[in-house]
Amino acid sequence: MHTGETITQFISKEQRRISGASGDFTALLNDVVTACKYISSAVNQGALVGVLGTASSENIQGETQKELDIISNDIFLKSNEWAGHLAGMASEEMDDVYEIPSEYPKGKYLMLFDPLDGSSNIDVNLSVGSIFSILHCPSGVTDPKAKDFLQPGTKQVCAGFALYGPSTMLVLTTGNGVSGFTLDQNVGEFLLTHPNMKIPADTQEFAINMSNQRFWEAPMQRYIDECLAGTTGARDKDFNMRWVASMVAEVYRILTRGGIFMYPADTKDPSKAGKLRLMYEANPMGFIVEQAGGLCSTGRERILEIQPEGLHQRIPVILGSQNEVERVISYHRDA
Ligand code: AHG
Ligand code: MN
Ligand code: MN
């Protein structure tokens, strides 16, 4: 039985490192943790509590929402709006910034989140997760608008995700390495089980949706062709492939045993620069991956340095083991 440090103890210690943190940050993170526990419970009970299936609505990206997308979004809002730590929130499932209701005090942080990532997995009982990114609210701003959220990923105070898999896990960084916690369902607490997570620099495992291959640009075609050729090609080693269709699960796997995950730009829908969203998918995952010693790039630039242009902006994502991501970047440079 594991009786290690609880996430609350861990965050309290981390807070002492954050300039200007007063206790708000610990309390905010506690509310995020509560939201993840509620979502974990809903995901776990599934059909027993009638949360599966498709809703009759679309989000701003034109994606059909699942019932659990909406439920999880609501859980995030309700868990985090009341305590006075946030000045505003933004979500994959909401067109515009969510204003803190007037009956509640406002705080100094902003939070962006993807309440349920990989939601196409939910009805088939595979892994899903939640992703969040916390920023400082610009000083003097009490009524934040979208432009106040559009800060590059390097400005994140904290990023994390929950993975609702065989175990419910929470992975977190505040810029001082990456820590993984496992939910002890009996105790109701996340316990530190994976301190100082590190991504090995080399890997022989890649993750990409191969069905899009004919739509990729030349550098991606080259990289994947070489992986597939294995010992018979330029790489002189064989590769294994995984695709969970849930970025949270892919990033967790990469944190555990290395790998490279790619959702590159493609010509399938020329209006989209990629599939994944910068503000609540790529930036928080990029922060975590870099803190674990990996890299996160579009193939042409470091994702965390991109000046965002919109809350729901999409970008190509290539992340994971350093030497493989560097290789993909070099193929883009060559082209
Ligand atoms: P979401 O469920 O939040 O819309 O995100 C799903 C994302 C990501 O998690 C995953 O890697 C990718 O979409 C899967 O895309 P394909 O269905 O194209 O494989
Ligand atoms: Mn997502
Ligand atoms: Mn989602």
Short mmCIF file of N, CA, C and O in Angstrom, two decimals, residues 103-217:
data_model
loop_
_atom_site.label_atom_id
_atom_site.label_comp_id
_atom_site.label_asym_id
_atom_site.label_seq_id
_atom_site.Cartn_x
_atom_site.Cartn_y
_atom_site.Cartn_z
N GLU A 103 -21.67 36.95 -8.36
CA GLU A 103 -21.79 36.71 -6.90
C GLU A 103 -20.48 36.21 -6.28
O GLU A 103 -20.37 36.12 -5.05
N TYR A 104 -19.49 35.86 -7.11
CA TYR A 104 -18.24 35.33 -6.58
C TYR A 104 -17.10 36.33 -6.71
O TYR A 104 -17.07 37.13 -7.65
N PRO A 105 -16.13 36.26 -5.77
CA PRO A 105 -14.94 37.11 -5.90
C PRO A 105 -14.08 36.66 -7.07
O PRO A 105 -14.17 35.51 -7.50
N LYS A 106 -13.24 37.57 -7.55
CA LYS A 106 -12.34 37.22 -8.66
C LYS A 106 -10.90 37.17 -8.16
O LYS A 106 -10.54 37.87 -7.21
N GLY A 107 -10.09 36.38 -8.84
CA GLY A 107 -8.70 36.22 -8.42
C GLY A 107 -7.71 36.62 -9.49
O GLY A 107 -8.06 37.27 -10.47
N LYS A 108 -6.46 36.18 -9.31
CA LYS A 108 -5.37 36.69 -10.15
C LYS A 108 -4.92 35.70 -11.23
O LYS A 108 -3.96 35.95 -11.93
N TYR A 109 -5.59 34.56 -11.33
CA TYR A 109 -5.18 33.57 -12.34
C TYR A 109 -6.25 33.41 -13.41
O TYR A 109 -7.43 33.69 -13.19
N LEU A 110 -5.78 32.94 -14.58
CA LEU A 110 -6.68 32.54 -15.68
C LEU A 110 -6.47 31.05 -15.90
O LEU A 110 -5.35 30.55 -15.75
N MET A 111 -7.52 30.36 -16.28
CA MET A 111 -7.35 28.93 -16.58
C MET A 111 -8.01 28.59 -17.92
O MET A 111 -9.13 29.04 -18.20
N LEU A 112 -7.27 27.82 -18.72
CA LEU A 112 -7.81 27.27 -19.96
C LEU A 112 -7.85 25.75 -19.81
O LEU A 112 -6.95 25.18 -19.20
N PHE A 113 -8.87 25.11 -20.38
CA PHE A 113 -8.91 23.65 -20.23
C PHE A 113 -9.63 22.96 -21.38
O PHE A 113 -10.45 23.54 -22.08
N ASP A 114 -9.23 21.71 -21.56
CA ASP A 114 -9.94 20.76 -22.42
C ASP A 114 -10.55 19.78 -21.44
O ASP A 114 -9.86 18.93 -20.88
N PRO A 115 -11.86 19.91 -21.17
CA PRO A 115 -12.44 19.14 -20.06
C PRO A 115 -12.40 17.63 -20.29
O PRO A 115 -12.23 16.86 -19.36
N LEU A 116 -12.56 17.22 -21.56
CA LEU A 116 -12.49 15.79 -21.86
C LEU A 116 -11.76 15.63 -23.18
O LEU A 116 -12.28 15.94 -24.25
N ASP A 117 -10.53 15.16 -23.08
CA ASP A 117 -9.72 14.96 -24.27
C ASP A 117 -9.83 13.50 -24.72
O ASP A 117 -9.83 12.59 -23.89
N GLY A 118 -9.93 13.33 -26.03
CA GLY A 118 -10.05 11.97 -26.57
C GLY A 118 -11.48 11.46 -26.44
O GLY A 118 -11.70 10.26 -26.28
N SER A 119 -12.45 12.37 -26.53
CA SER A 119 -13.81 11.96 -26.18
C SER A 119 -14.42 10.97 -27.18
O SER A 119 -15.44 10.36 -26.87
N SER A 120 -13.78 10.79 -28.34
CA SER A 120 -14.28 9.73 -29.24
C SER A 120 -14.04 8.35 -28.61
O SER A 120 -14.61 7.35 -29.05
N ASN A 121 -13.21 8.30 -27.57
CA ASN A 121 -12.93 7.02 -26.90
C ASN A 121 -13.97 6.64 -25.86
O ASN A 121 -13.98 5.51 -25.37
N ILE A 122 -14.81 7.60 -25.48
CA ILE A 122 -15.60 7.38 -24.27
C ILE A 122 -16.60 6.23 -24.41
O ILE A 122 -16.70 5.37 -23.54
N ASP A 123 -17.30 6.19 -25.54
CA ASP A 123 -18.33 5.16 -25.69
C ASP A 123 -17.75 3.78 -25.93
O ASP A 123 -18.46 2.77 -25.82
N VAL A 124 -16.45 3.71 -26.27
CA VAL A 124 -15.82 2.40 -26.48
C VAL A 124 -14.91 2.02 -25.30
O VAL A 124 -14.12 1.09 -25.39
N ASN A 125 -15.07 2.76 -24.18
CA ASN A 125 -14.42 2.38 -22.92
C ASN A 125 -12.90 2.37 -23.01
O ASN A 125 -12.24 1.47 -22.49
N LEU A 126 -12.35 3.39 -23.70
CA LEU A 126 -10.89 3.56 -23.73
C LEU A 126 -10.52 4.85 -23.03
O LEU A 126 -11.37 5.66 -22.68
N SER A 127 -9.20 5.07 -22.87
CA SER A 127 -8.73 6.17 -22.04
C SER A 127 -9.13 7.55 -22.57
O SER A 127 -9.04 7.82 -23.77
N VAL A 128 -9.52 8.40 -21.65
CA VAL A 128 -9.76 9.82 -21.91
C VAL A 128 -9.06 10.62 -20.82
O VAL A 128 -8.48 10.03 -19.89
N GLY A 129 -9.10 11.94 -20.92
CA GLY A 129 -8.43 12.73 -19.90
C GLY A 129 -8.96 14.16 -19.86
O GLY A 129 -9.88 14.52 -20.59
N SER A 130 -8.37 14.98 -19.00
CA SER A 130 -8.64 16.42 -18.94
C SER A 130 -7.29 17.12 -18.97
O SER A 130 -6.32 16.61 -18.40
N ILE A 131 -7.22 18.29 -19.64
CA ILE A 131 -5.97 19.04 -19.72
C ILE A 131 -6.23 20.47 -19.22
O ILE A 131 -7.27 21.04 -19.55
N PHE A 132 -5.29 21.04 -18.45
CA PHE A 132 -5.49 22.43 -18.01
C PHE A 132 -4.18 23.21 -18.05
O PHE A 132 -3.09 22.64 -17.98
N SER A 133 -4.34 24.52 -18.21
CA SER A 133 -3.21 25.45 -18.31
C SER A 133 -3.56 26.68 -17.48
O SER A 133 -4.64 27.26 -17.65
N ILE A 134 -2.65 27.06 -16.57
CA ILE A 134 -2.92 28.21 -15.69
C ILE A 134 -1.94 29.34 -16.00
O ILE A 134 -0.73 29.12 -16.11
N LEU A 135 -2.50 30.55 -16.16
CA LEU A 135 -1.72 31.75 -16.48
C LEU A 135 -2.00 32.81 -15.43
O LEU A 135 -3.03 32.76 -14.75
N HIS A 136 -1.10 33.80 -15.31
CA HIS A 136 -1.42 34.98 -14.51
C HIS A 136 -2.38 35.85 -15.31
O HIS A 136 -2.20 36.02 -16.52
N CYS A 137 -3.36 36.43 -14.65
CA CYS A 137 -4.21 37.42 -15.31
C CYS A 137 -3.38 38.71 -15.41
O CYS A 137 -2.73 39.10 -14.43
N PRO A 138 -3.33 39.37 -16.58
CA PRO A 138 -2.53 40.60 -16.69
C PRO A 138 -2.92 41.59 -15.58
O PRO A 138 -4.09 41.71 -15.23
N SER A 139 -1.92 42.30 -15.05
CA SER A 139 -2.22 43.17 -13.91
C SER A 139 -3.16 44.30 -14.31
O SER A 139 -3.07 44.84 -15.41
N GLY A 140 -4.04 44.61 -13.43
CA GLY A 140 -5.03 45.66 -13.67
C GLY A 140 -6.28 45.15 -14.37
O GLY A 140 -7.27 45.87 -14.46
N VAL A 141 -6.26 43.93 -14.87
CA VAL A 141 -7.43 43.40 -15.60
C VAL A 141 -8.33 42.64 -14.62
O VAL A 141 -7.90 41.71 -13.95
N THR A 142 -9.58 43.08 -14.50
CA THR A 142 -10.51 42.37 -13.61
C THR A 142 -11.61 41.67 -14.40
O THR A 142 -12.34 40.85 -13.86
N ASP A 143 -11.69 42.03 -15.68
CA ASP A 143 -12.76 41.48 -16.51
C ASP A 143 -12.11 40.94 -17.79
O ASP A 143 -12.23 41.53 -18.86
N PRO A 144 -11.36 39.83 -17.67
CA PRO A 144 -10.52 39.39 -18.79
C PRO A 144 -11.30 39.02 -20.04
O PRO A 144 -12.36 38.41 -19.96
N LYS A 145 -10.74 39.43 -21.17
CA LYS A 145 -11.28 39.10 -22.49
C LYS A 145 -10.33 38.09 -23.14
O LYS A 145 -9.24 37.84 -22.62
N ALA A 146 -10.70 37.62 -24.32
CA ALA A 146 -9.88 36.60 -25.00
C ALA A 146 -8.43 37.05 -25.12
O ALA A 146 -7.51 36.26 -24.89
N LYS A 147 -8.20 38.32 -25.45
CA LYS A 147 -6.82 38.78 -25.67
C LYS A 147 -5.95 38.61 -24.41
O LYS A 147 -4.74 38.43 -24.51
N ASP A 148 -6.57 38.65 -23.23
CA ASP A 148 -5.80 38.48 -21.99
C ASP A 148 -5.31 37.05 -21.79
O ASP A 148 -4.36 36.80 -21.07
N PHE A 149 -5.99 36.11 -22.44
CA PHE A 149 -5.58 34.69 -22.38
C PHE A 149 -4.50 34.37 -23.41
O PHE A 149 -3.85 33.33 -23.31
N LEU A 150 -4.35 35.24 -24.41
CA LEU A 150 -3.48 34.91 -25.55
C LEU A 150 -2.01 35.17 -25.23
O LEU A 150 -1.34 35.99 -25.85
N GLN A 151 -1.50 34.45 -24.23
CA GLN A 151 -0.12 34.56 -23.80
C GLN A 151 0.63 33.32 -24.30
O GLN A 151 0.08 32.22 -24.31
N PRO A 152 1.90 33.49 -24.72
CA PRO A 152 2.65 32.31 -25.16
C PRO A 152 2.80 31.28 -24.04
O PRO A 152 2.76 31.63 -22.86
N GLY A 153 3.00 30.04 -24.44
CA GLY A 153 3.08 28.93 -23.48
C GLY A 153 4.19 29.08 -22.45
O GLY A 153 4.10 28.51 -21.36
N THR A 154 5.22 29.84 -22.78
CA THR A 154 6.31 30.07 -21.82
C THR A 154 5.82 30.81 -20.58
O THR A 154 6.49 30.83 -19.56
N LYS A 155 4.64 31.45 -20.67
CA LYS A 155 4.10 32.22 -19.53
C LYS A 155 3.28 31.36 -18.58
O LYS A 155 2.76 31.88 -17.57
N GLN A 156 3.09 30.09 -18.89
CA GLN A 156 2.24 29.26 -18.03
C GLN A 156 2.84 29.15 -16.62
O GLN A 156 4.04 28.93 -16.45
N VAL A 157 1.97 29.27 -15.63
CA VAL A 157 2.37 29.11 -14.23
C VAL A 157 2.35 27.63 -13.87
O VAL A 157 3.16 27.15 -13.08
N CYS A 158 1.43 26.94 -14.47
CA CYS A 158 1.23 25.52 -14.15
C CYS A 158 0.49 24.88 -15.31
O CYS A 158 -0.32 25.54 -15.98
N ALA A 159 0.79 23.63 -15.58
CA ALA A 159 0.02 22.87 -16.56
C ALA A 159 -0.11 21.45 -16.05
O ALA A 159 0.76 20.96 -15.33
N GLY A 160 -1.19 20.81 -16.42
CA GLY A 160 -1.38 19.44 -15.96
C GLY A 160 -2.43 18.72 -16.76
O GLY A 160 -3.13 19.31 -17.58
N PHE A 161 -2.50 17.43 -16.51
CA PHE A 161 -3.60 16.66 -17.09
C PHE A 161 -3.99 15.54 -16.14
O PHE A 161 -3.17 15.09 -15.32
N ALA A 162 -5.24 15.13 -16.25
CA ALA A 162 -5.71 13.92 -15.58
C ALA A 162 -5.94 12.88 -16.64
O ALA A 162 -6.41 13.20 -17.74
N LEU A 163 -5.57 11.65 -16.36
CA LEU A 163 -5.78 10.54 -17.28
C LEU A 163 -6.74 9.56 -16.61
O LEU A 163 -6.45 9.07 -15.52
N TYR A 164 -7.90 9.35 -17.26
CA TYR A 164 -8.87 8.40 -16.71
C TYR A 164 -8.67 7.06 -17.42
O TYR A 164 -9.32 6.77 -18.42
N GLY A 165 -7.69 6.32 -16.96
CA GLY A 165 -7.35 5.02 -17.55
C GLY A 165 -7.60 3.92 -16.54
O GLY A 165 -8.42 4.09 -15.63
N PRO A 166 -6.88 2.80 -16.65
CA PRO A 166 -7.01 1.74 -15.65
C PRO A 166 -6.84 2.30 -14.22
O PRO A 166 -7.55 1.92 -13.31
N SER A 167 -5.88 3.23 -14.06
CA SER A 167 -5.82 4.05 -12.85
C SER A 167 -6.16 5.48 -13.26
O SER A 167 -5.91 5.86 -14.40
N THR A 168 -6.69 6.28 -12.33
CA THR A 168 -6.80 7.71 -12.60
C THR A 168 -5.51 8.36 -12.11
O THR A 168 -5.10 8.18 -10.96
N MET A 169 -4.85 9.08 -13.03
CA MET A 169 -3.57 9.71 -12.72
C MET A 169 -3.69 11.22 -12.91
O MET A 169 -4.49 11.68 -13.71
N LEU A 170 -2.87 11.95 -12.19
CA LEU A 170 -2.76 13.39 -12.42
C LEU A 170 -1.29 13.72 -12.59
O LEU A 170 -0.46 13.28 -11.78
N VAL A 171 -0.98 14.43 -13.66
CA VAL A 171 0.41 14.78 -13.96
C VAL A 171 0.50 16.30 -13.99
O VAL A 171 -0.38 16.97 -14.55
N LEU A 172 1.55 16.85 -13.38
CA LEU A 172 1.57 18.27 -13.08
C LEU A 172 2.96 18.85 -13.26
O LEU A 172 3.95 18.20 -12.92
N THR A 173 3.03 20.09 -13.78
CA THR A 173 4.30 20.83 -13.66
C THR A 173 4.01 22.28 -13.29
O THR A 173 3.00 22.86 -13.72
N THR A 174 4.90 22.83 -12.46
CA THR A 174 4.87 24.27 -12.21
C THR A 174 6.20 24.87 -12.65
O THR A 174 6.61 25.92 -12.18
N GLY A 175 6.88 24.16 -13.54
CA GLY A 175 8.16 24.65 -14.06
C GLY A 175 9.35 24.14 -13.29
O GLY A 175 10.46 24.65 -13.40
N ASN A 176 9.12 23.10 -12.49
CA ASN A 176 10.18 22.54 -11.67
C ASN A 176 10.16 21.02 -11.80
O ASN A 176 10.13 20.29 -10.82
N GLY A 177 10.12 20.54 -13.05
CA GLY A 177 10.01 19.10 -13.29
C GLY A 177 8.55 18.65 -13.36
O GLY A 177 7.63 19.47 -13.25
N VAL A 178 8.39 17.36 -13.55
CA VAL A 178 7.04 16.80 -13.76
C VAL A 178 6.78 15.72 -12.70
O VAL A 178 7.63 14.86 -12.47
N SER A 179 5.61 15.79 -12.09
CA SER A 179 5.27 14.82 -11.05
C SER A 179 3.97 14.13 -11.41
O SER A 179 3.03 14.76 -11.91
N GLY A 180 3.90 12.84 -11.12
CA GLY A 180 2.70 12.06 -11.41
C GLY A 180 2.09 11.50 -10.12
O GLY A 180 2.81 11.02 -9.24
N PHE A 181 0.77 11.60 -10.04
CA PHE A 181 0.04 11.17 -8.85
C PHE A 181 -1.02 10.14 -9.26
O PHE A 181 -1.62 10.27 -10.32
N THR A 182 -1.26 9.17 -8.41
CA THR A 182 -2.28 8.16 -8.69
C THR A 182 -3.42 8.33 -7.69
O THR A 182 -3.17 8.50 -6.48
N LEU A 183 -4.65 8.31 -8.20
CA LEU A 183 -5.81 8.45 -7.30
C LEU A 183 -6.03 7.15 -6.55
O LEU A 183 -6.27 6.11 -7.14
N ASP A 184 -5.92 7.25 -5.21
CA ASP A 184 -6.31 6.13 -4.36
C ASP A 184 -7.81 6.26 -4.13
O ASP A 184 -8.26 7.14 -3.39
N GLN A 185 -8.58 5.41 -4.81
CA GLN A 185 -10.05 5.55 -4.79
C GLN A 185 -10.60 5.35 -3.38
O GLN A 185 -11.65 5.92 -3.05
N ASN A 186 -9.92 4.55 -2.56
CA ASN A 186 -10.43 4.30 -1.21
C ASN A 186 -10.22 5.49 -0.30
O ASN A 186 -11.07 5.84 0.51
N VAL A 187 -9.07 6.13 -0.46
CA VAL A 187 -8.74 7.28 0.40
C VAL A 187 -9.31 8.57 -0.20
O VAL A 187 -9.57 9.54 0.51
N GLY A 188 -9.51 8.58 -1.53
CA GLY A 188 -10.03 9.78 -2.19
C GLY A 188 -8.97 10.84 -2.41
O GLY A 188 -9.27 12.01 -2.59
N GLU A 189 -7.70 10.43 -2.39
CA GLU A 189 -6.60 11.38 -2.57
C GLU A 189 -5.68 10.95 -3.71
O GLU A 189 -5.47 9.75 -3.91
N PHE A 190 -5.12 11.93 -4.40
CA PHE A 190 -4.04 11.64 -5.34
C PHE A 190 -2.74 11.56 -4.54
O PHE A 190 -2.41 12.49 -3.80
N LEU A 191 -1.99 10.46 -4.72
CA LEU A 191 -0.74 10.28 -4.00
C LEU A 191 0.43 10.30 -4.98
O LEU A 191 0.32 9.75 -6.09
N LEU A 192 1.52 10.91 -4.57
CA LEU A 192 2.70 11.02 -5.43
C LEU A 192 3.31 9.63 -5.65
O LEU A 192 3.86 9.04 -4.73
N THR A 193 3.18 9.13 -6.88
CA THR A 193 3.72 7.81 -7.21
C THR A 193 4.82 7.89 -8.24
O THR A 193 5.61 6.96 -8.40
N HIS A 194 4.87 9.00 -9.01
CA HIS A 194 5.83 9.13 -10.11
C HIS A 194 6.57 10.46 -10.01
O HIS A 194 6.29 11.39 -10.77
N PRO A 195 7.48 10.60 -9.02
CA PRO A 195 8.23 11.85 -8.91
C PRO A 195 9.20 12.00 -10.08
O PRO A 195 9.67 11.00 -10.62
N ASN A 196 9.45 13.24 -10.48
CA ASN A 196 10.51 13.56 -11.43
C ASN A 196 10.46 12.71 -12.71
O ASN A 196 11.41 12.00 -13.04
N MET A 197 9.35 12.78 -13.42
CA MET A 197 9.18 11.98 -14.64
C MET A 197 10.11 12.51 -15.74
O MET A 197 10.21 13.72 -15.94
N LYS A 198 10.77 11.61 -16.44
CA LYS A 198 11.73 12.01 -17.50
C LYS A 198 11.47 11.21 -18.77
O LYS A 198 11.23 10.00 -18.71
N ILE A 199 11.55 11.89 -19.91
CA ILE A 199 11.35 11.24 -21.21
C ILE A 199 12.72 10.85 -21.76
O ILE A 199 13.56 11.72 -21.98
N PRO A 200 12.93 9.56 -22.03
CA PRO A 200 14.22 9.17 -22.63
C PRO A 200 14.44 9.90 -23.95
O PRO A 200 13.48 10.14 -24.70
N ALA A 201 15.69 10.25 -24.26
CA ALA A 201 15.99 11.04 -25.47
C ALA A 201 15.80 10.23 -26.75
O ALA A 201 15.53 10.79 -27.81
N ASP A 202 15.91 8.91 -26.65
CA ASP A 202 15.77 8.06 -27.84
C ASP A 202 14.55 7.17 -27.70
O ASP A 202 14.15 6.83 -26.59
N THR A 203 14.00 6.79 -28.85
CA THR A 203 12.82 5.92 -28.83
C THR A 203 12.71 5.17 -30.15
O THR A 203 13.27 5.60 -31.16
N GLN A 204 11.98 4.07 -30.14
CA GLN A 204 11.65 3.35 -31.36
C GLN A 204 10.14 3.17 -31.46
O GLN A 204 9.67 2.16 -31.97
N GLU A 205 9.41 4.15 -30.93
CA GLU A 205 7.95 4.06 -30.96
C GLU A 205 7.37 5.39 -31.41
O GLU A 205 7.69 6.43 -30.85
N PHE A 206 6.51 5.37 -32.40
CA PHE A 206 5.88 6.61 -32.86
C PHE A 206 4.36 6.50 -32.81
O PHE A 206 3.81 5.39 -32.83
N ALA A 207 3.71 7.65 -32.71
CA ALA A 207 2.24 7.71 -32.65
C ALA A 207 1.76 8.75 -33.64
O ALA A 207 2.12 9.93 -33.54
N ILE A 208 0.98 8.31 -34.61
CA ILE A 208 0.42 9.22 -35.60
C ILE A 208 -0.80 8.56 -36.20
O ILE A 208 -0.86 7.32 -36.26
N ASN A 209 -1.78 9.34 -36.62
CA ASN A 209 -2.94 8.77 -37.29
C ASN A 209 -2.57 8.54 -38.76
O ASN A 209 -2.61 9.46 -39.58
N MET A 210 -2.20 7.29 -39.07
CA MET A 210 -1.68 6.94 -40.40
C MET A 210 -2.71 7.14 -41.51
O MET A 210 -2.34 7.22 -42.69
N SER A 211 -3.99 7.19 -41.14
CA SER A 211 -5.01 7.33 -42.20
C SER A 211 -4.91 8.69 -42.90
O SER A 211 -5.49 8.88 -43.96
N ASN A 212 -4.17 9.62 -42.30
CA ASN A 212 -4.01 10.95 -42.92
C ASN A 212 -2.76 11.04 -43.78
O ASN A 212 -2.46 12.11 -44.31
N GLN A 213 -2.04 9.95 -43.94
CA GLN A 213 -0.71 10.01 -44.55
C GLN A 213 -0.68 10.77 -45.87
O GLN A 213 0.20 11.59 -46.09
N ARG A 214 -1.63 10.51 -46.75
CA ARG A 214 -1.52 11.13 -48.08
C ARG A 214 -1.72 12.66 -48.04
O ARG A 214 -1.46 13.34 -49.02
N PHE A 215 -2.17 13.17 -46.90
CA PHE A 215 -2.40 14.62 -46.80
C PHE A 215 -1.23 15.38 -46.16
O PHE A 215 -1.26 16.59 -46.05
N TRP A 216 -0.20 14.65 -45.70
CA TRP A 216 0.90 15.34 -44.99
C TRP A 216 1.86 16.03 -45.95
O TRP A 216 1.97 15.67 -47.12
N GLU A 217 2.65 16.94 -45.36
CA GLU A 217 3.72 17.59 -46.12
C GLU A 217 4.91 16.63 -46.26
O GLU A 217 5.04 15.66 -45.50
#
